[in-house]
Short mmCIF file of C-alpha atoms in Angstrom, two decimals:
data_model
loop_
_atom_site.label_atom_id
_atom_site.label_comp_id
_atom_site.label_asym_id
_atom_site.label_seq_id
_atom_site.Cartn_x
_atom_site.Cartn_y
_atom_site.Cartn_z
CA MET A 1 60.56 90.82 104.04
CA GLN A 2 60.02 94.01 106.25
CA LEU A 3 61.36 97.02 105.09
CA SER A 4 63.32 97.70 108.09
CA THR A 5 64.79 94.38 107.49
CA VAL A 6 65.72 95.34 103.88
CA ARG A 7 67.20 98.68 105.01
CA ASN A 8 69.35 96.86 107.49
CA LYS A 9 71.14 94.60 104.81
CA VAL A 10 71.48 97.81 102.39
CA ALA A 11 73.18 99.23 105.33
CA ALA A 12 75.31 96.36 106.13
CA SER A 13 76.35 95.79 102.44
CA VAL A 14 77.24 99.47 102.19
CA GLY A 15 79.23 99.28 105.29
CA ALA A 16 81.33 96.17 104.14
CA ILE A 17 81.95 98.06 100.60
CA ALA A 18 83.01 100.94 102.68
CA LEU A 19 85.08 98.83 104.86
CA THR A 20 86.80 97.24 101.86
CA ALA A 21 87.48 100.55 100.33
CA PHE A 22 89.01 101.62 103.42
CA CYS A 23 91.08 98.60 104.06
CA GLY A 24 92.22 98.89 100.38
CA VAL A 25 93.71 102.23 100.95
CA MET A 26 95.18 101.08 104.42
CA THR A 27 97.11 98.27 102.55
CA ALA A 28 98.52 100.76 100.05
CA SER A 29 100.05 102.89 102.67
CA PRO A 30 102.36 100.45 104.10
CA ALA A 31 103.75 99.89 100.74
CA GLN A 32 104.29 103.14 100.03
CA ALA A 33 106.16 103.82 103.36
CA ALA A 34 108.02 100.62 102.68
CA ASN A 35 109.79 101.94 99.32
CA PRO A 36 113.16 100.68 98.97
CA GLY A 37 116.06 102.54 100.05
CA TYR A 38 117.78 103.04 96.79
CA ARG A 39 117.13 104.67 93.45
CA CYS A 40 119.04 104.08 90.11
CA THR A 41 119.39 105.67 86.98
CA ASN A 42 121.20 105.32 83.77
CA TRP A 43 119.95 101.60 83.10
CA LYS A 44 121.62 99.96 80.24
CA THR A 45 121.25 96.54 78.78
CA THR A 46 123.02 94.28 76.15
CA ASN A 47 121.84 90.90 75.13
CA THR A 48 123.82 89.31 77.75
CA GLY A 49 124.08 91.79 80.82
CA TRP A 50 122.81 95.04 82.47
CA THR A 51 124.24 97.94 84.22
CA ALA A 52 123.04 101.08 86.09
CA ASP A 53 124.21 103.93 88.62
CA CYS A 54 122.42 103.30 91.98
CA ARG A 55 122.45 105.15 95.27
CA VAL A 56 121.67 103.35 98.42
CA THR A 57 120.47 105.67 101.05
CA ARG A 58 119.36 102.87 103.69
CA GLY A 59 119.86 99.15 104.07
CA LYS A 60 121.53 97.22 101.62
CA ALA A 61 120.94 96.53 97.71
CA ARG A 62 122.45 94.04 95.33
CA ALA A 63 122.66 93.20 91.57
CA MET A 64 120.72 90.25 90.42
CA ALA A 65 119.90 88.64 86.52
CA GLU A 66 118.30 85.71 85.41
CA CYS A 67 119.78 84.31 82.08
CA TYR A 68 118.22 81.93 79.67
CA ASP A 69 120.70 79.00 80.64
CA GLY A 70 118.56 78.66 83.78
CA THR A 71 121.17 80.24 86.04
CA SER A 72 120.73 83.08 88.34
CA HIS A 73 123.46 85.62 89.52
CA PHE A 74 123.65 88.06 92.62
CA GLY A 75 125.80 90.68 93.38
CA ARG A 76 127.25 91.39 96.95
CA TRP A 77 125.20 93.35 99.59
CA MET A 78 126.18 97.07 99.44
CA GLY A 79 125.23 99.17 101.79
CA PRO A 80 124.77 103.17 101.91
CA GLY A 81 126.80 105.12 99.09
CA ASN A 82 126.91 105.47 95.37
CA TRP A 83 127.34 102.07 93.60
CA LYS A 84 127.87 100.87 89.73
CA PHE A 85 125.37 97.64 89.82
CA GLY A 86 125.25 95.34 86.99
CA MET A 87 125.47 91.65 85.90
CA SER A 88 126.33 89.55 83.23
CA CYS A 89 125.36 86.22 81.81
CA GLY A 90 128.33 85.40 80.26
CA ARG A 91 127.67 83.64 76.68
CA SER A 92 123.82 83.18 77.69
CA LYS A 93 120.96 85.53 76.99
CA LEU A 94 119.81 88.03 79.97
CA GLY A 95 116.20 87.11 80.77
CA ALA A 96 115.29 89.22 83.74
CA TYR A 97 117.32 91.50 86.00
CA ASP A 98 116.96 94.00 89.02
CA VAL A 99 118.14 95.31 92.32
CA GLU A 100 117.03 93.55 95.47
CA TRP A 101 116.78 95.61 98.46
CA LYS A 102 116.74 94.67 102.39
CA ALA A 103 116.29 96.87 105.22
#
């Protein structure tokens, strides 16, 4: 193999690595720009439920919970404002919980 061919392959490989790194940075930017329009504080949990004080600044947000009995619960979609979010699993143990957001 000639030296010029090796140089071209190395240059192509370095270019592909640089493009991959550049694309990785670019995919991080839209995710950062799509930050949800809510912020919650004072998260409190028990074995069966959770609460948080949330401020929705844009779009809509709602509470959700998944329970050990296999059920999932969702609150109403709430627009901009200050809200007390929370959800209970009743007699079942709380599995996962979160705030969902949509634009």
